[in-house]
Structures are given as C-alpha cells and as structure tokens.
C-alpha cells in the first residue's frame, strides 16, 4: 500500500503540471476564469499577494496548502509546485542519459540562508518591491519558462499540425497566431533553465531546500506535521538505499534521521526500501525536539534575523520611483510605460506584480510584453503595454481575470471599455497628412471609441484627438505608418482614469425608405 | 442553274456567311449582349433581406454560372476587418456571405475560399463577425491571412505610387474572384466600397497609408479586377467608419449592388451613401485612369424593388 504512494505522487504531479502549463499555453481560451483563479490560489506567494488585496479565493488556497502541509508535510513541493515537478522531470530525463545511477547523499541544509531570503523577500514586498519575490517564487519562475519558451514551441507545433490536417482535408482547428517574442525574457528563461537543470542534475532539489521561500515556510510547518516519513528501526535492513535516492538530500542514514523541513514527500525512499524500514506514518517526534536539533534551528533563526535586518535596510533605501514624464521632452525620449487595465495605478501595479507572465501568455493580441528596464530595475519582468508590437483589443478583459496576485484586478467588459490607461498625443509635424499632404487616417480607422477622428483640414483629413473618450488602447499608435517615429502615441496615466462614454445616437437606426436609387 | 439563280445563291451564301461572321465576332456579341439579360453594367436591388436581394440580383445577371463555371475554384473576399458583431455593420453580413457561397457551389464550383487580412485580432474578427461560422456551414474553406507567409509578391502594372504588393495566395490560386464589401463611411477615404475592400487582400497596408492612400487604392484596382463585385448596403454606417462606435451610426438602406466594374460599383455606392463620387479621390483617380467606368448615365442599370 505504501509502495503506491510514489506512483500516486507522480500521477498527480503530472496532471498538475500539465494543467498549469496548459493555463499558459492555451490559445483557445478553453479554461474558465473561475477554474484558473481557484487552481492558481494554491501557489503560495501569488496567493499571499492577492490576499493582501482582499481576494477570498486566495485565502482559501493558502489555507488549503497550509492544512495539507500540516497534515502530511511538504506535499505541495512534489505534487503541486510547477518548478518542483519541472525539476523532477529534468531528473527523469537525465536518468535516461546516465550510465550509472545518480547517488544522493545527506547534507546539512543551510536553513539560515533559506529563512533569510524568505524574510528579505517579505520585507521588500511589504515595501512595494517585488523583484526578489519574482526571482524566488517557483510558480513565477516556471511561468516565465512556460510563457517565453514552451508557448512559442507549442504554437509552432499546433500550426504545423493544423496545416497538415488542412492539407489532408480535415481542418479540425485553426492555426494560431504567432506572437512577437520578448528576447530578454527568452534569454532569461534559457539561462534559468540551464542553471536549474545543472543544479538539479548535480544536487537534486537543491533549490527547494536551500533557496525557495515557499519551501522554507512549508518546511517550518512540516516539522509539526501529523504524518511524516520516518525510519522504522525494527524493519530497517541497513542497506542505505534510501539516502542514495533522496533527491532532497535530507535522509541521514547513519543516524536514521530525516530532516523533515527539507523532505519534499516524494516517496522515493519508501519506494526503494526493500522492506518496511521507512514508513509514512504518525509523526511521533513532532512535539519533542532534542536539544541539539533545537539549538541548530534556533541558531539558524538567529542568523537569519540578523541577515534579514541588513537586507531590509538595504532594500528600504532603493524605493525612489522615477516621476512620470508628462511632456515629450525630445523626440527620442523613453516614455513612462503603460500599465495594463486593472492595474489601477502604476504604484499599485508595481507593488503587486510578480512577473509570472500569465497575463502575457493569455493576451490575444500579445500587446503585453515583459519590461526589462522600462519600469526601472524594480519593475523587472513586469508586463507593460507595447504599442509598437500590438494594441489592446477593445472587448477583451483576459489579463484582468487571470492575474493570480490581483496586480490587475478583474474588470467587467463595460468597465474595461472606459478604463483610461493612457492618453493620446498627436504630433502634427510627423503626420503623413502634413509631411506629404496626402490622406492617411490609419489612426482614426482603428480607434474603437473615435477619440481620434478625422476632421477636414485644407482639402485633406487630419486627426483630431478628444482625450475624454480615449482609453489608451494603443490602436492608433500601432496603426500609425510613419517612420521612424509614430506621429500619434499613447502617454501613460500614472493613475488610471475613467473615460467618458463616446457620444452615441439612439440605438434604433433610422429607417430610410429608399424611394428610388440616386442614380 | 442559270446566272440569276447563281447570283441569288451566291448573294444568300455571302449574306448568311457575313451575318455568321459578324454575329460570331466579339464586337457583334457585345453589341447583341447589350440587349441580353446577363450583361447589365450594374444591378441595384432594394427592399429585401441580404440573401433574397442577392438571389434577385444574381437571377438578373443570368445566375452565378455567368461568373463561375463548373469545376472552377472561387475566392470570396468579404470585409471581416473588425472585431464587432454583425449588427454593427462594420463587416459584411454573414448571411449574405453564406448565400453567395451557396450560389457558387450551385454553379458547380469545386472549392470556395473565404478570407480577409483583418485590422483587429484576426481570430476574434473571424469569429465575432459571424462570417467564419456562416462560411464554414455553407461549405467554404475559411483561410487565415494573418502572417506574411500566406502572401506572395506581385507587380502592379501601371501603378503611379504602388508598384508591387504582396497578395494573398488564395487570390492567386483561385479561378474566380468575388469581391464582397460592405458600404460604409471611412474617416479619410470618405467611403469604403469595392476598391477599398481590396486592401484586405494585401499584406502591407501601412505602405499604402504612408504613401498616398487614395492613389494606392486606385493603382491596385488595376492589378486584378474581381470577376464580380457585390456591395452589401443593407445597413450602412454613415459616420464613425470604418469601425463604427455603435449601432446608432447605421442607417437601414436594405440595398444591394452588383457590378463587374469596381468603378461603376463605387460610383453608385458613393451616391447611395450620399456623397459625390468626384469628392472621393480614389474613385476620381480610378475613373480618370480608366480602371472602370463611372458615367452611370451611359451604363445599363437594372433597378429591382422587392
């Protein structure tokens, strides 16, 4: 019965990773928002951020994971964490190439480091800086890989398949739009995958037992867990195979102990044990810590607190956010980036976005692109609207509904169509109508609210901007054909505003009875 | 046979053979065709639903088989440019699109392709316009046009500004080209009818906007003339075109125009819209370049009221 635990873990892990990856890859909007929201509430760091914003589902998710950990240890790490399961996949693939089986060995985990990082991340986040969280959160790290590497590959795969099926006369599904790529993000993802791959192959779940803040917190809870993996001294044969397969390097065979706070509950040990030397059972020692262990833990905690203090001081200083440029200072200046709808304000958005790239992945026009330096260093990987690459679809609210941290709050369609995320600036001297004295009108063509409309001017038609109707969707900027600079562009609103509803005639169209044709 | 009989016989033979030669010649056929039902320059229908008006207009032309022969492939190019629902009349009416496709298959077409290089996000346009579903249900192949790979470069003969363009492969591969625009207001081009609709078959529209839009539209109209142009004028967007802001922009005109000639269709369409065709520069340029005929007063027009 215990032997099956590893199989159960593997199956549920596979399903979980597949679902989570599909959330990023899905080009056909097959999953409902409720499902995505509920499923992602199990990812701790994003759920905590969302909870800070008042999300009830996030609270439910966090409580579920805490309860699960309290019950059975760091089950999350083997069955629910996308980065953890990704690492297990890397190990499985590595096994195919290895001649000799990898042997792990126990190490004393530097818990002080893990707790320090978790504490520093928390303090920085409370101060409004999410960069550390973004670089340590296992869900966001995996999200970037899924969004920038897996999704484009998947799109090519789907399009080849669609083309083939079409050629065979069975057009089962449409080709999918190939989106503009973010090379900065691709570079990061390749580097990160290489790094995590190398570390995993050499040291198993090193990231999970040394760095990951989620692991640190769950590890602390699991020390008191109801069930845990423990040695049964009676049945143990003494072969020490368990220590050799423990990818969390937490089994100390010589002393017949298991570092519960590092154990990721993968059941490799139980699976390999020839007898019942290891059991998953009621944690007998959970309320009693021997003096030596207590001292080690307290020592690491004290160490951690000191290090956190230093880091907190350092982070607190770096909080100057640059003022928004309100004027176009020169024709080549870098403008303040536009925050996606639902962000409500730049400060609020930067405070909460962890850069997981989920909104980027679901955006149907792919106007959302990860910032590298545009928001300043503290906005690394946080998505912005890139109107050179695309524009925001008028009717769409997807990004606002999927955001797991509520950096983008869910908006209804009617709300989104009046959320002004930026205003339009028209540069007359760059416009084709002025420079070439010929009609163009690309900007007004695309404007969904006709905030930009064409007005008669010396025999031609010139754009006129009425910003009270503008929602900053960027359709005009994207459509503008002038080179090298656009003659019309969106300037970010530091705080999102509400646009007026464009003037509409009555909904009932006039019936013009045609007496005769005018020709 | 005596001389008189011989002369009579020779005269008859000459007369009949001359008549035969004349009637079989193209000019004669054209002359005769002027009185033939299927050779109207423009057919204008009013007062019905889009599908019924299409039926009536097609019948007046002698049926779709006038344009589509058995075994041919057809490409139908409606306006699918915008991500709005059919009631907003920014895209061609899906029921009209379906009916035209049905006519093509009835005339013996082996394959009908439908596409447009859209302005809004293409999958949403195809879906929310209702055209993808209507076309598929009618048996057409709905082709994507959102990446450059589907387009091939062609030269535009006689282009003043536009010398070459990348055209969608289905235009190049199909035997028959049916242009199926919707009549509406356009902020800078004034109106968008048949010639403007051709912008959806090329890849790089920005080039046109940047380099004298009206001239490019007129230039490209000479590249490949559609075999027939059908203008949806059922609900006409009178302002805020080409995307429109709400259904309040529309006027119900319940009309349909069919012509082989884009300039004719555009001239009539402009008048129907309520603007002087001479004020629409691309129509004026195309007329002057003799891409087609805009002198409606000299053309054979059939007006049908349902």
JSON list of C-alpha atoms in Angstrom, two decimals, chain A residues 126-269:
[
{"chain": "A", "resi": 126, "resn": "UNK", "atom": "CA", "xyz": [5.81, 44.97, 2.02]},
{"chain": "A", "resi": 127, "resn": "UNK", "atom": "CA", "xyz": [7.87, 47.97, 0.98]},
{"chain": "A", "resi": 128, "resn": "UNK", "atom": "CA", "xyz": [6.48, 47.62, -2.53]},
{"chain": "A", "resi": 129, "resn": "UNK", "atom": "CA", "xyz": [9.38, 45.95, -4.30]},
{"chain": "A", "resi": 130, "resn": "UNK", "atom": "CA", "xyz": [8.50, 42.63, -5.91]},
{"chain": "A", "resi": 131, "resn": "UNK", "atom": "CA", "xyz": [11.75, 41.87, -7.69]},
{"chain": "A", "resi": 132, "resn": "UNK", "atom": "CA", "xyz": [13.08, 39.42, -5.10]},
{"chain": "A", "resi": 133, "resn": "UNK", "atom": "CA", "xyz": [9.71, 37.70, -4.92]},
{"chain": "A", "resi": 134, "resn": "UNK", "atom": "CA", "xyz": [9.67, 37.38, -8.67]},
{"chain": "A", "resi": 135, "resn": "UNK", "atom": "CA", "xyz": [13.11, 35.82, -8.72]},
{"chain": "A", "resi": 136, "resn": "UNK", "atom": "CA", "xyz": [12.40, 33.37, -5.91]},
{"chain": "A", "resi": 137, "resn": "UNK", "atom": "CA", "xyz": [8.78, 32.39, -6.47]},
{"chain": "A", "resi": 138, "resn": "UNK", "atom": "CA", "xyz": [8.77, 28.89, -8.01]},
{"chain": "A", "resi": 139, "resn": "UNK", "atom": "CA", "xyz": [5.46, 29.48, -9.80]},
{"chain": "A", "resi": 140, "resn": "UNK", "atom": "CA", "xyz": [6.67, 32.71, -11.46]},
{"chain": "A", "resi": 141, "resn": "UNK", "atom": "CA", "xyz": [9.99, 31.17, -12.42]},
{"chain": "A", "resi": 142, "resn": "UNK", "atom": "CA", "xyz": [8.19, 28.33, -14.14]},
{"chain": "A", "resi": 143, "resn": "UNK", "atom": "CA", "xyz": [5.66, 30.75, -15.62]},
{"chain": "A", "resi": 144, "resn": "UNK", "atom": "CA", "xyz": [8.42, 32.61, -17.44]},
{"chain": "A", "resi": 145, "resn": "UNK", "atom": "CA", "xyz": [9.76, 29.41, -18.92]},
{"chain": "A", "resi": 146, "resn": "UNK", "atom": "CA", "xyz": [6.26, 28.35, -19.96]},
{"chain": "A", "resi": 147, "resn": "UNK", "atom": "CA", "xyz": [5.42, 31.72, -21.46]},
{"chain": "A", "resi": 148, "resn": "UNK", "atom": "CA", "xyz": [8.62, 32.53, -23.35]},
{"chain": "A", "resi": 149, "resn": "UNK", "atom": "CA", "xyz": [9.90, 29.05, -24.31]},
{"chain": "A", "resi": 150, "resn": "UNK", "atom": "CA", "xyz": [7.12, 26.49, -24.15]},
{"chain": "A", "resi": 151, "resn": "UNK", "atom": "CA", "xyz": [4.35, 28.63, -25.63]},
{"chain": "A", "resi": 152, "resn": "UNK", "atom": "CA", "xyz": [6.15, 29.62, -28.86]},
{"chain": "A", "resi": 153, "resn": "UNK", "atom": "CA", "xyz": [7.21, 26.00, -29.39]},
{"chain": "A", "resi": 154, "resn": "UNK", "atom": "CA", "xyz": [3.65, 24.87, -28.79]},
{"chain": "A", "resi": 155, "resn": "UNK", "atom": "CA", "xyz": [2.32, 27.44, -31.29]},
{"chain": "A", "resi": 156, "resn": "UNK", "atom": "CA", "xyz": [4.66, 26.13, -33.99]},
{"chain": "A", "resi": 157, "resn": "UNK", "atom": "CA", "xyz": [3.57, 22.61, -33.18]},
{"chain": "A", "resi": 158, "resn": "UNK", "atom": "CA", "xyz": [-0.12, 23.48, -33.40]},
{"chain": "A", "resi": 159, "resn": "UNK", "atom": "CA", "xyz": [0.30, 25.43, -36.65]},
{"chain": "A", "resi": 160, "resn": "UNK", "atom": "CA", "xyz": [2.21, 22.60, -38.28]},
{"chain": "A", "resi": 161, "resn": "UNK", "atom": "CA", "xyz": [-0.48, 20.18, -37.18]},
{"chain": "A", "resi": 162, "resn": "UNK", "atom": "CA", "xyz": [-3.28, 22.46, -38.36]},
{"chain": "A", "resi": 163, "resn": "UNK", "atom": "CA", "xyz": [-1.59, 22.91, -41.70]},
{"chain": "A", "resi": 164, "resn": "UNK", "atom": "CA", "xyz": [-1.13, 19.18, -42.10]},
{"chain": "A", "resi": 165, "resn": "UNK", "atom": "CA", "xyz": [-4.71, 18.39, -41.17]},
{"chain": "A", "resi": 166, "resn": "UNK", "atom": "CA", "xyz": [-5.96, 21.09, -43.52]},
{"chain": "A", "resi": 167, "resn": "UNK", "atom": "CA", "xyz": [-3.92, 19.63, -46.34]},
{"chain": "A", "resi": 168, "resn": "UNK", "atom": "CA", "xyz": [-5.42, 16.23, -45.61]},
{"chain": "A", "resi": 169, "resn": "UNK", "atom": "CA", "xyz": [-8.87, 17.77, -45.82]},
{"chain": "A", "resi": 170, "resn": "UNK", "atom": "CA", "xyz": [-9.67, 17.74, -42.10]},
{"chain": "A", "resi": 171, "resn": "UNK", "atom": "CA", "xyz": [-9.47, 21.30, -40.82]},
{"chain": "A", "resi": 172, "resn": "UNK", "atom": "CA", "xyz": [-10.13, 20.41, -37.19]},
{"chain": "A", "resi": 173, "resn": "UNK", "atom": "CA", "xyz": [-8.69, 23.58, -35.77]},
{"chain": "A", "resi": 174, "resn": "UNK", "atom": "CA", "xyz": [-7.44, 26.93, -36.87]},
{"chain": "A", "resi": 175, "resn": "UNK", "atom": "CA", "xyz": [-3.85, 27.97, -37.00]},
{"chain": "A", "resi": 176, "resn": "UNK", "atom": "CA", "xyz": [-2.88, 30.02, -34.01]},
{"chain": "A", "resi": 177, "resn": "UNK", "atom": "CA", "xyz": [-1.37, 33.48, -34.07]},
{"chain": "A", "resi": 178, "resn": "UNK", "atom": "CA", "xyz": [2.38, 33.58, -33.77]},
{"chain": "A", "resi": 179, "resn": "UNK", "atom": "CA", "xyz": [3.14, 36.35, -31.32]},
{"chain": "A", "resi": 180, "resn": "UNK", "atom": "CA", "xyz": [6.02, 38.81, -31.09]},
{"chain": "A", "resi": 181, "resn": "UNK", "atom": "CA", "xyz": [8.72, 37.37, -28.85]},
{"chain": "A", "resi": 182, "resn": "UNK", "atom": "CA", "xyz": [10.45, 39.02, -25.93]},
{"chain": "A", "resi": 183, "resn": "UNK", "atom": "CA", "xyz": [14.11, 38.25, -26.40]},
{"chain": "A", "resi": 184, "resn": "UNK", "atom": "CA", "xyz": [15.01, 39.49, -22.94]},
{"chain": "A", "resi": 185, "resn": "UNK", "atom": "CA", "xyz": [12.59, 37.02, -21.42]},
{"chain": "A", "resi": 186, "resn": "UNK", "atom": "CA", "xyz": [13.69, 34.20, -23.69]},
{"chain": "A", "resi": 187, "resn": "UNK", "atom": "CA", "xyz": [17.28, 34.86, -22.69]},
{"chain": "A", "resi": 188, "resn": "UNK", "atom": "CA", "xyz": [16.38, 34.78, -19.02]},
{"chain": "A", "resi": 189, "resn": "UNK", "atom": "CA", "xyz": [14.36, 31.59, -19.41]},
{"chain": "A", "resi": 190, "resn": "UNK", "atom": "CA", "xyz": [17.10, 29.78, -21.28]},
{"chain": "A", "resi": 191, "resn": "UNK", "atom": "CA", "xyz": [19.66, 30.87, -18.70]},
{"chain": "A", "resi": 192, "resn": "UNK", "atom": "CA", "xyz": [17.39, 29.90, -15.84]},
{"chain": "A", "resi": 193, "resn": "UNK", "atom": "CA", "xyz": [16.51, 26.51, -17.34]},
{"chain": "A", "resi": 194, "resn": "UNK", "atom": "CA", "xyz": [20.18, 25.81, -17.90]},
{"chain": "A", "resi": 195, "resn": "UNK", "atom": "CA", "xyz": [21.01, 26.78, -14.35]},
{"chain": "A", "resi": 196, "resn": "UNK", "atom": "CA", "xyz": [18.20, 24.89, -12.68]},
{"chain": "A", "resi": 197, "resn": "UNK", "atom": "CA", "xyz": [18.86, 21.92, -14.93]},
{"chain": "A", "resi": 198, "resn": "UNK", "atom": "CA", "xyz": [22.51, 21.80, -13.96]},
{"chain": "A", "resi": 199, "resn": "UNK", "atom": "CA", "xyz": [21.79, 22.27, -10.27]},
{"chain": "A", "resi": 200, "resn": "UNK", "atom": "CA", "xyz": [19.06, 19.61, -10.29]},
{"chain": "A", "resi": 201, "resn": "UNK", "atom": "CA", "xyz": [21.17, 17.05, -12.08]},
{"chain": "A", "resi": 202, "resn": "UNK", "atom": "CA", "xyz": [24.02, 17.59, -9.63]},
{"chain": "A", "resi": 203, "resn": "UNK", "atom": "CA", "xyz": [22.18, 18.18, -6.37]},
{"chain": "A", "resi": 204, "resn": "UNK", "atom": "CA", "xyz": [18.55, 17.21, -6.86]},
{"chain": "A", "resi": 205, "resn": "UNK", "atom": "CA", "xyz": [16.11, 19.55, -5.15]},
{"chain": "A", "resi": 206, "resn": "UNK", "atom": "CA", "xyz": [18.83, 21.96, -4.03]},
{"chain": "A", "resi": 207, "resn": "UNK", "atom": "CA", "xyz": [16.75, 24.98, -4.94]},
{"chain": "A", "resi": 208, "resn": "UNK", "atom": "CA", "xyz": [13.85, 23.67, -2.88]},
{"chain": "A", "resi": 209, "resn": "UNK", "atom": "CA", "xyz": [15.92, 23.00, 0.22]},
{"chain": "A", "resi": 210, "resn": "UNK", "atom": "CA", "xyz": [18.23, 26.00, 0.10]},
{"chain": "A", "resi": 211, "resn": "UNK", "atom": "CA", "xyz": [16.62, 28.91, -1.71]},
{"chain": "A", "resi": 212, "resn": "UNK", "atom": "CA", "xyz": [12.88, 28.58, -2.16]},
{"chain": "A", "resi": 213, "resn": "UNK", "atom": "CA", "xyz": [10.99, 30.77, 0.30]},
{"chain": "A", "resi": 214, "resn": "UNK", "atom": "CA", "xyz": [7.81, 28.72, -0.11]},
{"chain": "A", "resi": 215, "resn": "UNK", "atom": "CA", "xyz": [9.82, 25.64, 0.79]},
{"chain": "A", "resi": 216, "resn": "UNK", "atom": "CA", "xyz": [11.26, 27.41, 3.81]},
{"chain": "A", "resi": 217, "resn": "UNK", "atom": "CA", "xyz": [7.85, 28.35, 5.18]},
{"chain": "A", "resi": 218, "resn": "UNK", "atom": "CA", "xyz": [6.27, 24.98, 4.42]},
{"chain": "A", "resi": 219, "resn": "UNK", "atom": "CA", "xyz": [9.28, 23.28, 5.91]},
{"chain": "A", "resi": 220, "resn": "UNK", "atom": "CA", "xyz": [8.74, 25.09, 9.19]},
{"chain": "A", "resi": 221, "resn": "UNK", "atom": "CA", "xyz": [5.10, 23.93, 9.23]},
{"chain": "A", "resi": 222, "resn": "UNK", "atom": "CA", "xyz": [6.02, 20.37, 8.32]},
{"chain": "A", "resi": 223, "resn": "UNK", "atom": "CA", "xyz": [8.16, 19.99, 11.41]},
{"chain": "A", "resi": 224, "resn": "UNK", "atom": "CA", "xyz": [4.84, 19.77, 13.24]},
{"chain": "A", "resi": 225, "resn": "UNK", "atom": "CA", "xyz": [3.05, 17.71, 10.61]},
{"chain": "A", "resi": 226, "resn": "UNK", "atom": "CA", "xyz": [0.67, 14.94, 11.56]},
{"chain": "A", "resi": 227, "resn": "UNK", "atom": "CA", "xyz": [2.16, 12.47, 9.11]},
{"chain": "A", "resi": 228, "resn": "UNK", "atom": "CA", "xyz": [5.80, 12.26, 8.14]},
{"chain": "A", "resi": 229, "resn": "UNK", "atom": "CA", "xyz": [8.27, 9.83, 6.62]},
{"chain": "A", "resi": 230, "resn": "UNK", "atom": "CA", "xyz": [10.21, 8.15, 9.37]},
{"chain": "A", "resi": 231, "resn": "UNK", "atom": "CA", "xyz": [12.54, 5.24, 9.98]},
{"chain": "A", "resi": 232, "resn": "UNK", "atom": "CA", "xyz": [11.19, 2.05, 11.47]},
{"chain": "A", "resi": 233, "resn": "UNK", "atom": "CA", "xyz": [14.29, 0.77, 13.22]},
{"chain": "A", "resi": 234, "resn": "UNK", "atom": "CA", "xyz": [12.81, -2.68, 13.57]},
{"chain": "A", "resi": 235, "resn": "UNK", "atom": "CA", "xyz": [12.39, -3.37, 9.87]},
{"chain": "A", "resi": 236, "resn": "UNK", "atom": "CA", "xyz": [15.34, -1.41, 8.53]},
{"chain": "A", "resi": 237, "resn": "UNK", "atom": "CA", "xyz": [17.78, -3.78, 6.84]},
{"chain": "A", "resi": 238, "resn": "UNK", "atom": "CA", "xyz": [20.63, -1.32, 6.78]},
{"chain": "A", "resi": 239, "resn": "UNK", "atom": "CA", "xyz": [21.15, -1.08, 3.03]},
{"chain": "A", "resi": 240, "resn": "UNK", "atom": "CA", "xyz": [21.07, 2.76, 2.98]},
{"chain": "A", "resi": 241, "resn": "UNK", "atom": "CA", "xyz": [19.43, 2.81, -0.45]},
{"chain": "A", "resi": 242, "resn": "UNK", "atom": "CA", "xyz": [17.00, 5.42, 0.86]},
{"chain": "A", "resi": 243, "resn": "UNK", "atom": "CA", "xyz": [19.69, 8.06, 1.39]},
{"chain": "A", "resi": 244, "resn": "UNK", "atom": "CA", "xyz": [21.03, 7.40, -2.10]},
{"chain": "A", "resi": 245, "resn": "UNK", "atom": "CA", "xyz": [17.69, 8.09, -3.79]},
{"chain": "A", "resi": 246, "resn": "UNK", "atom": "CA", "xyz": [16.69, 11.04, -1.65]},
{"chain": "A", "resi": 247, "resn": "UNK", "atom": "CA", "xyz": [16.79, 13.97, -4.08]},
{"chain": "A", "resi": 248, "resn": "UNK", "atom": "CA", "xyz": [16.18, 16.45, -1.26]},
{"chain": "A", "resi": 249, "resn": "UNK", "atom": "CA", "xyz": [19.38, 15.15, 0.40]},
{"chain": "A", "resi": 250, "resn": "UNK", "atom": "CA", "xyz": [17.51, 15.03, 3.69]},
{"chain": "A", "resi": 251, "resn": "UNK", "atom": "CA", "xyz": [17.93, 11.40, 4.79]},
{"chain": "A", "resi": 252, "resn": "UNK", "atom": "CA", "xyz": [20.77, 10.88, 7.23]},
{"chain": "A", "resi": 253, "resn": "UNK", "atom": "CA", "xyz": [21.07, 7.12, 7.18]},
{"chain": "A", "resi": 254, "resn": "UNK", "atom": "CA", "xyz": [23.93, 6.90, 9.64]},
{"chain": "A", "resi": 255, "resn": "UNK", "atom": "CA", "xyz": [21.80, 8.48, 12.33]},
{"chain": "A", "resi": 256, "resn": "UNK", "atom": "CA", "xyz": [18.49, 7.10, 11.00]},
{"chain": "A", "resi": 257, "resn": "UNK", "atom": "CA", "xyz": [17.02, 10.61, 10.87]},
{"chain": "A", "resi": 258, "resn": "UNK", "atom": "CA", "xyz": [15.17, 12.59, 8.23]},
{"chain": "A", "resi": 259, "resn": "UNK", "atom": "CA", "xyz": [15.28, 16.38, 8.05]},
{"chain": "A", "resi": 260, "resn": "UNK", "atom": "CA", "xyz": [11.56, 16.88, 7.84]},
{"chain": "A", "resi": 261, "resn": "UNK", "atom": "CA", "xyz": [11.76, 20.55, 6.95]},
{"chain": "A", "resi": 262, "resn": "UNK", "atom": "CA", "xyz": [13.64, 19.62, 3.80]},
{"chain": "A", "resi": 263, "resn": "UNK", "atom": "CA", "xyz": [11.71, 16.50, 2.89]},
{"chain": "A", "resi": 264, "resn": "UNK", "atom": "CA", "xyz": [9.62, 17.11, -0.22]},
{"chain": "A", "resi": 265, "resn": "UNK", "atom": "CA", "xyz": [7.50, 13.97, 0.37]},
{"chain": "A", "resi": 266, "resn": "UNK", "atom": "CA", "xyz": [8.31, 12.36, -2.94]},
{"chain": "A", "resi": 267, "resn": "UNK", "atom": "CA", "xyz": [8.27, 8.80, -1.53]},
{"chain": "A", "resi": 268, "resn": "UNK", "atom": "CA", "xyz": [11.37, 7.78, -3.48]},
{"chain": "A", "resi": 269, "resn": "UNK", "atom": "CA", "xyz": [12.76, 6.37, -0.26]}
]
